[in-house]
Amino acid sequence: MKRDKKRALYQFLGLLVPFMTLVSPTWLSISGVGPRWAELWLLPWALEEGPAAGLFGGFCLGIVLDGINLDGSTQLPALIFLGYWWGCLGRKRKYSNKSFILGSLIFSGSFLSGLSIWLQNSFQVNGNFFNIWAFYTLLAGSIVSGLIAPLLCTLSLNIFFKGNFSKVNGEHD
Amino acid sequence: MVNIRRKAAFRWWSRKNFWYWFFISTFLLFIRFSKGAFILDAFSTLSRPFWPGTAQREWIVNGINLEQQIRIDLLEKDNQRLREILNLQNSSKENQVSAAVISRRSRDFWQQLELNKGAKDGIQEGDAVLGPGGLLGFIETVTLTTSRVRLLTAPATKLGVWIERSKVHGILTGVGTNRPQLNFLEKTPDAELGDIVSTSPVSTLSPPNLPVGVIQSINHQNLPAPYAFVQLIASPEAIDWVQVQSRNEKR
């Protein structure tokens, strides 16, 4: 019962993703590019709830984020893919104390979703696909997300999903 | 005998007094015919401490500023009247709405601002957004109490502009960086570094003649037409309040 409550609380916490994206605090950014909050929320969710829930979580976040971003590019496919991928990864092992792996997962996830936006933008900005600005934004966003991921994801895994995995597989921390 | 008579006859010749007054009057005559040569120089030297100082200069500058302000107002009104006759886009300060920036993302993949005024205050899609210095972007979406600005730097933002000096038209396209790209329509445009770029007066999408930016670099070799990079005058990173220019015809 308590686990379900915590899970519901974490879903509610997902509302913070669009708000944090809008706030985009300047002290938590590399030259104006803030962390990708959607990936930071999605990773613990998908790791613990499995591919189907991860896919659905990615879909919901993608819809909301497309609503608050400018038209012209969508994060939806990238987030759906990441939710599914991370859900499959979460089936295999426990990640709550693997902070380096969490950081690199967030880094590669942000890189992938940024790459998808870059590809979409390159169709609009005709003539220059390899735009150094896009590459720079992509790297900055991935690095800053990857740097705070060990902290945030470990925290949320420990607070909201503690005991999830051990009950299924009979492991202990 | 003769010598004595002669001495008596030309006695004024050797008088000191005579020569004294003679030179003085010659000098005065010189002054007269040179229109006051030494007198004025002496006057200027002597009166130097009493010349009009910086205070007076400030009054004059203020007067000139006021005069220019009045002239600008008159010309703006005149211009507006003529534009109304021609059914062109108009820009008057009466239709401006001030709005605060409540969310600023000017460097991310999406370069946008959120404003705290929306449809309730008469803001519509496509309105121009001005910051101190010039044009920032256009309203993309409006909710009841907020509105979203697409910055000029955002990828694929397009705007018709011209260089007022040489009347060269071009299309300003956002490429993501801080400096949008100005694509010229001609092969050999008359554009130089430092030219001021402003919105096109024939555009029906944007208010006319708003300052946009300054040309920073030009690539004349590009085909089919050259392009330039424009440094925007208004910086979206440092602006907290903006003016939204509502369009006349819809109101």
XYZ file of C-alpha atoms in Angstrom:
424
model
C 0.000 0.000 0.000
C 2.738 2.396 0.990
C 4.558 1.521 -2.191
C 1.518 2.465 -4.267
C 1.253 5.784 -2.465
C 4.888 6.537 -3.158
C 4.402 5.561 -6.762
C 1.432 7.914 -7.064
C 3.492 10.651 -5.451
C 6.225 10.108 -8.031
C 3.681 10.364 -10.844
C 2.488 13.606 -9.327
C 6.109 14.754 -9.197
C 6.152 14.410 -12.989
C 4.240 17.671 -13.081
C 7.463 19.332 -11.980
C 9.047 18.459 -15.347
C 7.262 21.155 -17.419
C 7.578 23.653 -14.594
C 11.298 23.087 -14.171
C 11.698 23.282 -17.940
C 9.996 26.672 -17.892
C 11.938 27.929 -14.865
C 15.277 26.675 -16.288
C 17.371 28.070 -13.421
C 20.454 29.857 -14.685
C 22.679 28.507 -11.931
C 21.972 24.982 -13.149
C 22.947 25.427 -16.762
C 25.983 25.416 -19.005
C 25.871 28.800 -20.765
C 22.111 28.957 -20.774
C 21.348 25.330 -21.636
C 19.638 23.635 -18.709
C 19.301 19.937 -17.890
C 16.718 17.781 -19.656
C 14.246 17.326 -16.822
C 12.070 14.900 -18.752
C 14.850 12.304 -18.961
C 15.727 12.856 -15.313
C 12.162 11.968 -14.307
C 11.711 9.210 -16.840
C 14.792 7.165 -15.973
C 13.802 6.077 -12.414
C 10.211 5.565 -13.526
C 11.104 3.376 -16.475
C 13.798 1.417 -14.610
C 11.384 0.464 -11.862
C 8.074 0.125 -13.698
C 9.122 -1.714 -16.828
C 8.974 -1.059 -20.575
C 5.211 -0.581 -20.928
C 4.992 1.993 -18.142
C 8.192 3.600 -19.366
C 6.775 3.900 -22.868
C 3.582 5.435 -21.546
C 5.518 7.806 -19.262
C 7.623 8.949 -22.189
C 4.498 9.508 -24.240
C 2.882 11.665 -21.523
C 6.024 13.736 -20.976
C 6.526 14.183 -24.701
C 2.976 15.458 -25.143
C 3.326 17.973 -22.320
C 6.767 19.169 -23.398
C 5.665 19.627 -27.001
C 2.922 21.796 -25.604
C 5.293 24.137 -23.835
C 7.977 24.259 -26.535
C 7.943 26.092 -29.821
C 6.413 24.329 -32.772
C 8.617 22.755 -35.377
C 10.243 19.870 -33.526
C 8.939 17.164 -31.234
C 10.546 15.157 -28.439
C 7.800 12.548 -28.452
C 9.480 9.705 -30.404
C 12.770 10.047 -28.546
C 11.100 9.990 -25.133
C 8.926 6.994 -26.027
C 11.993 5.119 -27.211
C 13.968 6.029 -24.083
C 11.120 4.958 -21.807
C 10.944 1.592 -23.536
C 14.713 1.096 -23.590
C 15.206 2.005 -19.951
C 12.239 -0.159 -19.001
C 13.926 -3.151 -20.652
C 17.213 -2.351 -18.913
C 15.461 -2.140 -15.540
C 14.206 -5.690 -15.890
C 17.733 -7.071 -15.840
C 19.396 -5.556 -12.802
C 19.127 -3.038 -10.006
C 20.473 0.456 -10.568
C 19.679 2.391 -7.408
C 23.295 2.492 -6.198
C 25.028 2.569 -9.561
C 25.408 6.301 -9.847
C 27.914 6.252 -12.709
C 25.674 4.036 -14.817
C 22.693 6.266 -14.030
C 24.704 9.312 -15.120
C 25.829 7.703 -18.356
C 22.311 6.456 -19.112
C 20.976 10.006 -18.704
C 23.850 11.371 -20.791
C 23.222 8.989 -23.658
C 19.446 9.452 -23.390
C 19.710 13.242 -23.497
C 22.157 12.943 -26.356
C 19.727 10.767 -28.316
C 16.737 13.014 -27.756
C 18.823 16.089 -28.545
C 20.023 14.409 -31.713
C 16.439 13.785 -32.788
C 15.624 17.479 -32.301
C 18.739 18.458 -34.202
C 17.703 16.270 -37.115
C 14.256 17.842 -37.161
C 15.716 21.353 -36.978
C 18.160 20.656 -39.774
C 15.257 20.174 -42.164
C 13.995 23.642 -41.324
C 17.295 25.524 -41.307
C 18.148 24.671 -44.857
C 21.668 24.376 -46.091
C 23.657 23.876 -42.908
C 23.174 20.514 -41.287
C 26.336 20.552 -39.260
C 25.493 23.610 -37.318
C 28.006 24.145 -34.521
C 25.332 25.776 -32.398
C 23.159 22.650 -32.423
C 26.095 20.435 -31.538
C 27.046 22.748 -28.713
C 23.503 22.864 -27.319
C 23.264 19.097 -27.595
C 26.506 18.534 -25.682
C 25.782 21.179 -23.053
C 22.324 19.769 -22.297
C 23.601 16.189 -22.136
C 26.548 17.054 -19.912
C 24.570 19.076 -17.413
C 21.855 16.386 -17.216
C 24.451 13.652 -16.874
C 26.170 15.543 -14.074
C 23.128 15.956 -11.852
C 21.658 12.549 -12.719
C 23.666 10.539 -10.152
C 22.331 12.800 -7.422
C 18.722 13.190 -8.542
C 18.076 9.692 -9.863
C 19.698 7.950 -6.913
C 17.644 10.118 -4.596
C 14.359 9.436 -6.323
C 15.107 5.726 -6.686
C 15.875 5.491 -2.983
C 12.959 7.613 -1.829
C 10.154 6.493 -4.099
C 11.073 3.002 -5.245
C 12.960 1.546 -2.311
C 12.276 -2.166 -1.926
C 10.627 -2.513 -5.311
C 13.285 -4.614 -6.866
C 14.214 -6.652 -3.793
C 10.620 -7.821 -3.392
C 10.511 -9.106 -6.922
C 13.866 -10.826 -6.936
C 14.330 -11.488 -3.252
C 17.441 -9.263 -2.985
C 18.405 -6.907 -0.198
C 20.356 -3.655 -0.204
C 70.584 134.219 -42.878
C 68.935 131.776 -45.114
C 69.565 129.075 -42.573
C 67.856 131.019 -39.894
C 64.826 131.727 -42.077
C 64.611 128.137 -43.045
C 64.752 127.002 -39.476
C 61.981 129.375 -38.627
C 59.813 128.310 -41.574
C 60.062 124.493 -40.861
C 59.904 124.681 -37.123
C 56.934 122.252 -36.878
C 59.100 119.637 -38.550
C 61.259 119.139 -35.566
C 58.474 119.263 -33.023
C 58.131 116.148 -30.903
C 54.412 116.659 -30.294
C 53.651 116.630 -33.961
C 55.196 113.214 -34.567
C 53.478 111.812 -31.525
C 50.029 112.686 -32.728
C 50.927 111.789 -36.284
C 51.734 108.167 -35.409
C 48.685 107.822 -33.219
C 46.375 109.000 -35.954
C 48.073 106.737 -38.531
C 47.534 103.816 -36.260
C 43.893 104.758 -35.811
C 43.507 105.073 -39.567
C 45.032 101.604 -39.988
C 42.482 100.268 -37.538
C 39.747 102.028 -39.438
C 40.690 100.607 -42.815
C 41.437 97.107 -41.559
C 38.023 96.983 -39.946
C 39.382 96.890 -36.426
C 42.389 94.587 -36.645
C 44.095 95.029 -33.301
C 41.069 96.256 -31.378
C 39.104 93.055 -31.823
C 42.074 90.847 -31.002
C 42.647 92.793 -27.831
C 38.970 92.557 -27.008
C 38.950 88.811 -27.507
C 42.009 88.384 -25.264
C 40.621 90.599 -22.562
C 37.085 89.179 -22.610
C 38.202 85.554 -22.593
C 37.250 84.986 -18.919
C 33.782 86.244 -19.625
C 33.007 84.106 -22.667
C 29.797 81.976 -22.511
C 30.631 78.769 -20.594
C 29.435 75.153 -20.713
C 26.155 76.011 -19.018
C 24.941 77.851 -22.021
C 26.110 75.050 -24.259
C 23.915 72.623 -22.309
C 20.916 74.889 -22.763
C 21.521 74.915 -26.467
C 21.937 71.120 -26.655
C 18.740 70.667 -24.659
C 16.966 72.998 -26.993
C 18.199 71.056 -30.016
C 17.123 67.752 -28.419
C 13.672 69.092 -27.700
C 13.397 70.404 -31.205
C 14.405 67.032 -32.643
C 11.956 65.224 -30.369
C 9.143 67.436 -31.560
C 10.183 66.901 -35.145
C 10.230 63.113 -34.673
C 6.749 63.227 -33.169
C 5.462 65.316 -36.037
C 7.095 63.101 -38.633
C 5.752 59.942 -36.972
C 2.240 61.329 -37.038
C 2.660 62.401 -40.612
C 4.061 59.002 -41.551
C 1.190 57.241 -39.842
C -1.369 59.330 -41.665
C 0.257 58.557 -45.007
C 0.461 54.850 -44.179
C -3.206 54.840 -43.304
C -3.949 56.311 -46.700
C -1.871 53.571 -48.358
C -3.420 50.805 -46.175
C -0.011 49.666 -44.954
C 0.905 48.185 -41.592
C 1.018 50.772 -38.885
C 2.922 51.075 -35.666
C 1.832 53.500 -33.045
C 2.798 53.558 -29.409
C -0.834 53.610 -28.327
C -1.270 49.924 -29.164
C 1.655 48.683 -27.113
C 1.139 46.386 -24.135
C 3.928 46.008 -21.573
C 4.511 42.478 -20.393
C 6.974 40.843 -18.021
C 9.075 37.864 -19.066
C 8.123 34.956 -16.807
C 10.188 32.250 -18.473
C 13.261 32.741 -20.549
C 14.917 30.073 -22.687
C 17.055 31.874 -25.187
C 19.875 29.353 -25.635
C 18.175 25.972 -25.760
C 16.922 24.153 -28.846
C 13.734 26.139 -28.424
C 14.446 29.832 -28.165
C 11.407 31.361 -26.626
C 10.083 33.686 -23.937
C 6.860 33.388 -21.986
C 5.083 36.651 -21.191
C 2.607 37.340 -18.415
C -0.037 38.932 -20.651
C -2.302 37.042 -22.988
C -5.512 37.171 -24.955
C -7.191 38.973 -22.054
C -4.960 41.999 -22.720
C -5.525 41.971 -26.454
C -2.399 40.098 -27.538
C -2.820 38.081 -30.713
C -0.751 35.578 -32.616
C 1.794 37.247 -34.834
C 2.154 40.435 -32.810
C 5.619 41.919 -32.735
C 7.523 41.908 -29.444
C 9.905 44.764 -28.787
C 12.622 45.068 -26.188
C 14.711 48.119 -25.396
C 16.658 48.597 -28.601
C 14.493 46.877 -31.137
C 12.561 43.856 -32.287
C 12.909 40.612 -30.292
C 10.478 38.245 -31.923
C 6.861 37.447 -32.618
C 4.024 35.997 -30.575
C 3.565 32.363 -31.502
C 0.804 31.129 -29.193
C -1.517 32.894 -26.805
C -3.382 31.562 -23.798
C -5.809 33.573 -21.724
C -3.139 35.082 -19.482
C 0.192 34.164 -21.093
C 1.768 34.289 -24.484
C 4.804 32.653 -26.052
C 7.377 34.573 -28.057
C 9.378 32.973 -30.850
C 12.692 34.829 -30.787
C 14.311 36.028 -33.982
C 17.268 33.761 -33.215
C 15.158 30.581 -33.134
C 15.711 28.203 -36.044
C 13.440 28.830 -39.011
C 12.095 32.182 -37.808
C 11.762 34.259 -40.957
C 11.310 38.011 -41.261
C 11.445 40.459 -44.143
C 13.997 43.192 -43.466
C 15.839 45.890 -45.355
C 18.895 48.064 -45.039
C 17.588 51.593 -44.972
C 20.835 53.159 -46.235
C 20.912 51.378 -49.569
C 17.279 50.123 -49.730
C 18.444 46.509 -50.016
C 15.851 43.915 -49.015
C 16.541 40.523 -47.497
C 15.138 37.745 -45.365
C 16.329 37.406 -41.796
C 16.410 33.726 -40.798
C 17.107 32.445 -37.317
C 19.775 29.743 -37.227
C 19.916 29.123 -33.494
C 22.977 31.188 -32.700
C 22.794 34.664 -31.212
C 23.237 36.136 -34.669
C 20.511 35.431 -37.218
C 21.411 35.096 -40.854
C 20.361 37.729 -43.376
C 19.864 36.206 -46.821
C 20.005 38.826 -49.543
C 17.776 38.609 -52.562
C 20.228 40.166 -54.994
C 23.552 38.877 -56.256
C 25.519 42.007 -55.439
C 23.778 43.771 -52.598
C 25.039 47.150 -51.463
C 25.647 46.159 -47.845
C 28.543 46.969 -45.571
C 29.644 46.033 -42.095
C 27.834 48.196 -39.569
C 24.721 48.773 -41.643
C 21.538 49.024 -39.593
C 18.929 46.394 -40.436
C 15.286 47.254 -39.796
C 11.969 45.614 -40.570
C 10.800 46.058 -44.102
C 8.347 48.902 -44.674
C 6.450 46.895 -47.287
C 5.935 43.849 -45.075
C 2.389 43.083 -44.091
C 3.470 40.766 -41.273
C 5.558 43.061 -39.130
C 5.307 46.697 -38.091
C 7.423 48.865 -40.398
C 10.886 50.281 -39.743
C 11.624 48.757 -36.359
C 15.355 48.531 -35.719
C 16.488 44.905 -35.649
C 20.260 44.720 -35.647
C 23.640 45.613 -37.083
C 25.486 43.685 -39.794
C 28.504 41.920 -38.279
C 29.919 39.941 -41.177
C 29.086 39.415 -44.831
C 29.849 36.462 -47.040
C 29.900 37.911 -50.555
C 31.070 34.657 -52.136
C 27.994 32.617 -51.289
C 25.840 31.355 -54.150
C 23.149 31.976 -55.326
C 23.076 35.104 -53.180
C 25.317 36.462 -50.423
C 24.356 36.352 -46.791
C 25.296 38.292 -43.680
C 25.167 37.734 -39.957
C 23.280 40.301 -37.932
C 23.915 41.202 -34.305
C 20.564 41.944 -32.698
C 20.269 45.250 -30.866
C 17.843 43.968 -28.234
C 19.370 41.145 -26.207
C 16.786 38.564 -25.091
C 19.083 37.289 -22.344
C 18.940 40.458 -20.302
C 15.407 41.709 -20.785
C 12.731 41.487 -18.103
C 10.059 43.680 -19.630
C 8.964 43.807 -23.244
C 6.423 45.738 -25.273
C 3.951 43.828 -27.401
C 2.850 45.742 -30.454
C -0.777 44.904 -31.186
C -1.859 45.110 -34.767
C -4.274 47.831 -35.690
C -6.434 46.242 -38.290
C -7.663 43.397 -36.108
C -8.573 45.597 -33.173
